[in-house]
CSV table of C-alpha atoms and ligand atoms in Angstrom, one decimal:
chain,number,residue,atom,x,y,z
U,1,MET,CA,64.7,68.7,29.9
U,2,GLN,CA,65.5,69.0,33.5
U,3,ILE,CA,63.3,67.6,36.1
U,4,PHE,CA,63.3,68.5,39.9
U,5,GLY,CA,61.0,67.5,42.7
U,6,LEU,CA,58.9,67.4,46.1
U,7,LEU,CA,59.2,63.6,47.7
U,8,GLY,CA,56.9,64.0,50.6
U,9,ASN,CA,53.7,62.6,52.1
U,10,PRO,CA,51.4,64.7,51.3
U,11,VAL,CA,52.5,67.1,48.7
U,12,GLY,CA,49.3,68.5,47.3
U,13,HIS,CA,48.7,71.4,49.1
U,14,SER,CA,53.0,72.5,48.5
U,15,LEU,CA,54.0,75.8,47.1
U,16,SER,CA,56.9,74.5,46.0
U,17,PRO,CA,55.8,74.0,42.3
U,18,ALA,CA,54.8,77.5,41.7
U,19,MET,CA,57.8,78.9,43.7
U,20,HIS,CA,60.7,76.6,40.8
U,21,HIS,CA,57.9,77.1,37.8
U,22,ALA,CA,58.3,80.5,38.3
U,23,ALA,CA,61.8,80.4,38.1
U,24,TYR,CA,62.8,78.1,35.8
U,25,SER,CA,60.7,80.6,34.0
U,26,HIS,CA,62.0,83.9,34.4
U,27,LEU,CA,65.6,82.3,33.0
U,28,GLY,CA,63.9,79.8,30.2
U,29,MET,CA,64.9,77.1,30.9
U,30,ASP,CA,63.6,73.5,30.2
U,31,ALA,CA,63.0,72.5,33.7
U,32,LYS,CA,59.6,71.1,35.4
U,33,TYR,CA,58.6,70.4,39.5
U,34,ILE,CA,57.1,67.5,39.8
U,35,THR,CA,55.7,66.3,43.2
U,36,ILE,CA,56.0,62.7,44.7
U,37,GLU,CA,54.0,61.7,47.0
U,38,SER,CA,55.4,58.5,48.0
U,39,GLU,CA,54.9,55.5,51.1
U,40,VAL,CA,58.2,55.2,53.9
U,41,SER,CA,58.5,51.6,52.2
U,42,ASP,CA,58.9,52.9,48.9
U,43,LEU,CA,61.8,55.7,49.7
U,44,LYS,CA,64.7,53.9,48.6
U,45,GLU,CA,63.2,53.1,45.4
U,46,VAL,CA,62.1,56.9,44.6
U,47,ILE,CA,65.8,57.9,45.9
U,48,SER,CA,67.6,55.2,43.7
U,49,GLY,CA,65.5,55.0,40.8
U,50,ALA,CA,65.5,58.9,40.2
U,51,PRO,CA,68.5,59.7,37.8
U,52,LYS,CA,67.4,57.0,36.1
U,53,ASN,CA,64.4,58.6,35.6
U,54,GLY,CA,65.7,61.4,34.6
U,55,ILE,CA,65.5,63.6,38.2
U,56,SER,CA,67.9,66.0,39.0
U,57,GLY,CA,67.2,67.3,42.5
U,58,LEU,CA,64.7,65.7,44.7
U,59,ASN,CA,63.7,68.2,47.5
U,60,VAL,CA,62.1,66.3,50.4
U,61,THR,CA,59.1,67.7,53.2
U,62,ILE,CA,57.0,65.6,56.4
U,63,PRO,CA,57.1,63.0,57.4
U,64,PHE,CA,61.0,62.5,55.4
U,65,LYS,CA,63.1,64.5,56.3
U,66,GLN,CA,65.0,62.4,59.0
U,67,ASP,CA,63.7,58.7,56.9
U,68,VAL,CA,66.6,59.4,54.3
U,69,LEU,CA,69.0,59.8,55.8
U,70,SER,CA,70.4,56.3,55.1
U,71,TYR,CA,69.9,56.2,50.9
U,72,VAL,CA,72.1,59.4,50.5
U,73,GLN,CA,75.8,60.9,51.4
U,74,THR,CA,74.9,64.0,53.7
U,75,ASP,CA,76.7,67.6,54.2
U,76,LYS,CA,78.2,68.9,57.5
U,77,ILE,CA,75.6,70.9,57.9
U,78,ALA,CA,72.4,67.6,57.1
U,79,LYS,CA,74.4,65.2,59.2
U,80,ARG,CA,74.4,67.6,62.2
U,81,ILE,CA,71.4,68.8,62.4
U,82,GLY,CA,70.2,65.0,61.3
U,83,ALA,CA,67.7,65.7,58.4
U,84,VAL,CA,67.8,66.1,54.7
U,85,ASN,CA,65.9,68.6,52.5
U,86,THR,CA,67.3,68.7,49.5
U,87,ILE,CA,69.4,66.1,47.4
U,88,ASP,CA,71.2,66.5,44.7
U,89,PHE,CA,71.8,63.8,41.8
U,90,SER,CA,74.0,65.5,39.6
U,91,GLY,CA,77.5,62.9,41.1
U,92,GLU,CA,77.7,59.5,41.3
U,93,ASN,CA,76.1,59.6,44.9
U,94,PRO,CA,73.2,61.7,46.0
U,95,ILE,CA,73.8,63.9,48.1
U,96,GLY,CA,71.8,64.9,51.5
U,97,TYR,CA,71.5,68.8,51.9
U,98,ASN,CA,69.8,71.0,55.3
U,99,THR,CA,68.3,73.7,53.6
U,100,ASP,CA,66.2,75.0,56.1
U,101,VAL,CA,69.0,75.8,57.6
U,102,ALA,CA,70.7,78.6,55.1
U,103,GLY,CA,66.8,79.9,54.4
U,104,ALA,CA,66.3,80.7,57.9
U,105,ARG,CA,69.5,82.5,58.4
U,106,ARG,CA,68.6,84.0,54.7
U,107,SER,CA,65.4,85.5,55.6
U,108,PHE,CA,67.8,87.8,58.8
U,109,GLU,CA,69.6,88.6,56.1
U,110,HIS,CA,67.3,89.8,54.0
U,111,HIS,CA,65.7,92.1,57.0
U,112,ASP,CA,69.3,94.0,58.0
U,113,ILE,CA,68.7,91.4,61.4
U,114,SER,CA,71.6,91.3,62.9
U,115,ILE,CA,72.2,87.9,65.6
U,116,SER,CA,75.3,87.8,66.9
U,117,GLY,CA,75.5,88.1,70.7
U,118,LYS,CA,72.0,88.6,70.7
U,119,ASN,CA,69.4,86.5,73.3
U,120,SER,CA,67.4,84.1,70.8
U,121,VAL,CA,64.3,82.4,71.9
U,122,VAL,CA,63.1,79.6,69.7
U,123,LEU,CA,59.6,78.0,71.0
U,124,GLY,CA,59.7,74.0,69.8
U,125,ALA,CA,62.5,71.6,69.8
U,126,GLY,CA,61.0,70.0,66.2
U,127,GLY,CA,62.9,70.0,62.6
U,128,ALA,CA,61.8,73.3,62.3
U,129,GLY,CA,63.2,74.2,65.8
U,130,ARG,CA,66.5,72.0,65.3
U,131,ALA,CA,67.2,74.1,61.7
U,132,LEU,CA,66.7,77.6,64.0
U,133,ALA,CA,68.5,77.0,67.2
U,134,PHE,CA,71.5,75.8,65.4
U,135,MET,CA,71.4,78.5,62.7
U,136,LEU,CA,71.4,81.5,65.8
U,137,SER,CA,73.3,79.4,67.5
U,138,ASP,CA,76.1,79.6,64.7
U,139,GLU,CA,75.4,83.0,64.0
U,140,GLY,CA,77.0,83.7,67.4
U,141,SER,CA,73.4,84.1,69.2
U,142,HIS,CA,73.1,82.3,73.0
U,143,VAL,CA,69.7,80.6,72.4
U,144,SER,CA,67.5,79.5,74.4
U,145,ILE,CA,64.8,76.7,73.2
U,146,VAL,CA,61.8,76.4,74.6
U,147,ASN,CA,59.2,73.5,74.1
U,148,ARG,CA,56.0,71.8,75.6
U,149,THR,CA,57.5,68.9,75.9
U,150,GLU,CA,61.1,69.6,78.2
U,151,ASP,CA,62.8,66.7,78.0
U,152,LYS,CA,63.1,67.9,73.9
U,153,ALA,CA,64.0,71.3,74.7
U,154,HIS,CA,67.2,70.2,76.9
U,155,SER,CA,68.0,66.9,74.5
U,156,LEU,CA,68.7,69.6,71.1
U,157,SER,CA,70.1,71.5,74.0
U,158,LYS,CA,72.8,69.3,74.7
U,159,SER,CA,74.0,69.4,71.2
U,160,VAL,CA,73.4,72.6,69.9
U,161,PRO,CA,76.4,74.9,71.6
U,162,ASN,CA,75.2,78.3,73.8
U,163,SER,CA,72.0,76.9,74.3
U,164,THR,CA,70.1,76.3,77.2
U,165,GLY,CA,66.5,74.6,77.2
U,166,TYR,CA,63.1,74.8,79.1
U,167,GLY,CA,59.5,74.2,79.5
U,168,ILE,CA,56.8,76.6,77.7
U,169,SER,CA,56.4,78.2,82.0
U,170,SER,CA,59.4,79.8,81.4
U,171,LEU,CA,58.8,82.1,78.7
U,172,PRO,CA,57.7,84.3,80.5
U,173,ASN,CA,61.0,86.0,82.0
U,174,LEU,CA,63.2,84.6,78.5
U,175,LEU,CA,61.7,86.7,77.2
U,176,ILE,CA,62.4,89.8,79.1
U,177,ASP,CA,65.4,89.7,78.1
U,178,ALA,CA,65.4,88.2,74.2
U,179,ASP,CA,66.5,90.0,71.2
U,180,ILE,CA,64.8,87.6,68.7
U,181,LEU,CA,61.8,84.6,69.0
U,182,VAL,CA,60.9,82.1,66.6
U,183,ASN,CA,58.3,80.3,66.8
U,184,THR,CA,58.9,77.2,65.5
U,185,THR,CA,56.1,74.7,67.3
U,186,SER,CA,53.4,74.5,64.1
U,187,VAL,CA,50.6,76.4,66.8
U,188,GLY,CA,49.2,78.9,64.7
U,189,MET,CA,48.4,76.5,61.9
U,190,GLY,CA,45.1,77.2,59.9
U,191,THR,CA,44.2,78.4,63.0
U,192,ASP,CA,43.8,82.5,64.3
U,193,ILE,CA,45.5,80.9,67.6
U,194,SER,CA,49.2,82.6,68.8
U,195,PRO,CA,51.9,80.2,71.0
U,196,ILE,CA,52.3,83.5,73.6
U,197,PRO,CA,50.5,85.6,74.9
U,198,LYS,CA,50.3,88.9,73.9
U,199,ALA,CA,51.5,90.7,77.2
U,200,PHE,CA,55.0,89.0,76.6
U,201,LEU,CA,55.8,90.6,73.5
U,202,HIS,CA,57.3,94.5,73.2
U,203,PRO,CA,58.9,96.3,70.6
U,204,ASP,CA,62.6,96.0,71.0
U,205,LEU,CA,61.6,91.9,69.7
U,206,VAL,CA,62.6,90.4,66.5
U,207,VAL,CA,59.7,87.9,65.8
U,208,MET,CA,59.8,85.1,63.1
U,209,ASP,CA,57.0,82.6,63.4
U,210,ALA,CA,57.5,80.0,60.9
U,211,VAL,CA,54.3,79.4,60.4
U,212,TYR,CA,53.0,80.5,57.2
U,213,ARG,CA,49.5,79.6,56.4
U,214,PRO,CA,48.3,82.1,57.4
U,215,LEU,CA,50.8,84.3,56.1
U,216,ALA,CA,49.6,86.6,59.1
U,217,THR,CA,49.7,84.5,62.0
U,218,ARG,CA,47.9,85.8,65.4
U,219,LEU,CA,51.4,85.9,66.7
U,220,LEU,CA,52.6,88.1,64.0
U,221,ARG,CA,49.6,90.7,64.3
U,222,GLU,CA,50.4,90.9,67.9
U,223,ALA,CA,53.9,91.3,67.7
U,224,LYS,CA,53.6,93.8,64.9
U,225,GLU,CA,50.5,96.0,67.5
U,226,SER,CA,53.5,95.8,70.8
U,227,GLY,CA,56.0,96.9,68.1
U,228,ALA,CA,58.3,94.0,67.7
U,229,THR,CA,60.2,93.7,63.8
U,230,THR,CA,58.1,91.2,62.2
U,231,ILE,CA,59.5,87.9,59.5
U,232,ASP,CA,56.7,85.9,57.8
U,233,GLY,CA,57.4,82.1,57.7
U,234,VAL,CA,57.3,82.3,53.5
U,235,TRP,CA,61.0,84.5,53.9
U,236,MET,CA,62.4,80.6,55.4
U,237,LEU,CA,60.5,79.1,52.8
U,238,LEU,CA,61.4,81.3,49.9
U,239,TYR,CA,65.3,80.9,51.0
U,240,GLN,CA,64.9,77.2,52.0
U,241,GLY,CA,63.7,76.6,48.1
U,242,VAL,CA,66.4,79.2,46.2
U,243,GLU,CA,69.6,77.9,48.5
U,244,SER,CA,68.2,74.0,46.8
U,245,PHE,CA,67.6,75.8,43.1
U,246,GLU,CA,71.3,77.0,44.1
U,247,ILE,CA,72.4,73.6,44.7
U,248,TRP,CA,70.8,71.9,42.0
U,249,THR,CA,71.3,74.2,38.6
U,250,GLY,CA,74.6,76.6,40.2
U,251,ARG,CA,73.0,80.1,38.9
U,252,LYS,CA,71.5,82.2,40.8
U,253,ALA,CA,68.0,82.4,41.5
U,254,PRO,CA,65.3,85.2,40.7
U,255,VAL,CA,64.7,85.6,44.6
U,256,SER,CA,62.2,88.6,44.0
U,257,ILE,CA,60.5,86.6,41.1
U,258,MET,CA,59.8,83.1,43.6
U,259,ASN,CA,58.8,85.3,46.4
U,260,LYS,CA,56.5,86.8,44.0
U,261,ALA,CA,55.0,83.2,42.5
U,262,VAL,CA,54.7,82.1,46.7
U,263,ARG,CA,53.0,84.7,47.7
U,264,SER,CA,50.3,84.8,44.8
U,265,GLN,CA,49.8,81.3,46.3
U,266,LEU,CA,48.7,82.0,49.4
Y,301,LIG,P1,57.8,69.1,63.9
Y,301,LIG,O1,58.8,68.3,64.0
Y,301,LIG,O2,56.6,67.8,64.4
Y,301,LIG,O3,57.7,69.7,65.6
Y,301,LIG,C1,56.6,70.6,66.1
Y,301,LIG,C2,57.1,70.8,67.6
Y,301,LIG,O4,55.7,72.3,67.7
Y,301,LIG,C3,57.3,70.5,68.4
Y,301,LIG,O5,58.1,71.5,69.3
Y,301,LIG,C4,56.1,70.2,69.2
Y,301,LIG,O6,56.4,69.7,71.0
Y,301,LIG,C5,55.3,71.4,69.2
Y,301,LIG,N1,54.0,71.4,69.4
Y,301,LIG,C6,52.9,70.8,68.4
Y,301,LIG,N2,51.9,71.4,69.0
Y,301,LIG,C7,51.9,72.5,70.2
Y,301,LIG,C8,51.3,72.5,70.9
Y,301,LIG,N3,50.2,72.7,71.2
Y,301,LIG,N4,51.5,73.8,72.2
Y,301,LIG,C9,53.1,73.7,72.6
Y,301,LIG,N5,53.4,73.2,71.0
Y,301,LIG,C10,53.0,72.4,70.3
Y,301,LIG,O7,57.3,69.8,62.9
Y,301,LIG,P2,58.2,70.7,62.2
Y,301,LIG,O8,58.7,70.2,61.3
Y,301,LIG,O9,59.4,71.7,63.2
Y,301,LIG,O10,57.2,71.9,61.7
Y,301,LIG,C11,57.4,72.9,62.9
Y,301,LIG,C12,56.2,73.9,62.2
Y,301,LIG,O11,56.9,75.1,61.0
Y,301,LIG,C13,54.8,73.9,61.1
Y,301,LIG,O12,53.9,74.5,61.5
Y,301,LIG,C14,55.9,74.2,59.7
Y,301,LIG,O13,54.6,73.9,59.1
Y,301,LIG,C15,56.4,74.8,59.8
Y,301,LIG,N6,57.5,74.9,59.0
Y,301,LIG,C16,58.1,76.1,58.3
Y,301,LIG,C17,59.5,76.1,57.6
Y,301,LIG,C18,59.4,77.2,56.6
Y,301,LIG,O14,60.1,77.0,55.8
Y,301,LIG,N7,58.8,78.6,56.7
Y,301,LIG,C19,59.8,74.9,57.5
Y,301,LIG,C20,59.5,73.8,58.4
Y,301,LIG,C21,58.7,74.0,59.5
Y,301,LIG,P3,56.1,68.9,71.8
Y,301,LIG,O15,57.7,68.2,71.3
Y,301,LIG,O16,56.4,68.9,72.9
Y,301,LIG,O17,55.4,67.8,70.3
């Protein structure tokens, strides 16, 4: 049996086990997806011991996406982002990847939304903000990074080509000419609060929310009411999982099966 899993703390409410088990069952794979709740002091042992415990691949979630960098070799994208969310143990040494970037890109592709030449606003400069800012820039967009702690926006914009950093007060002006808006803050998670007043939203915007609990965040509801196109946070979650599955197994992931499984949990 192949064993994959999720390493984080906490991991109890994760949607990943249902998503990956649906894929294994659909493809008739003898595999299971476990969760490992760890302390930071145990990470080295968990990662170095994974192959002898029969583990072929691990996803990594909050708060360890940066900590695991010390224990894996990274591919080009994970190195640039400075965070790992997927570890593959099939080679001699564990390799760390960041599939949040491809997950975000494939979310836009899925909705037939082109990014090249567009003006994008990324709200937030944490882990998800980094992944989105690099992806949008790589795909040819100018990226305005807006963050509550303005220094973090400036510092991220120094490493993301074709980007500029701003504080929150610049948001209304930036949105006037924006084509794409992505919320990568945790505002709206588990609450009915939007990080952006409805008055700033307009029909020419594509609005993506990285928050997926609830699925229909207030931001997405108000964006829809304003005539904007919306992409919910499950798409990015789904496609980062699809990418991880494909790295670990070398097989094409059953995307629609995994999508159905993850949405049935919400
Ligand atoms: P993080 O690294 O902790 O970053 C949090 C960001 O939110 C920072 O920019 C922070 O600003 C901002 N923020 C927090 N509270 C705020 C508030 N009250 N007002 C304004 N800004 C606020 O977290 P993360 O890993 O990037 O995750 C952010 C969200 O994205 C979470 O809800 C997470 O579940 C979601 N996410 C989704 C996916 C997906 O696949 N859909 C993937 C990754 C993350 P400061 O710098 O000023 O503190």
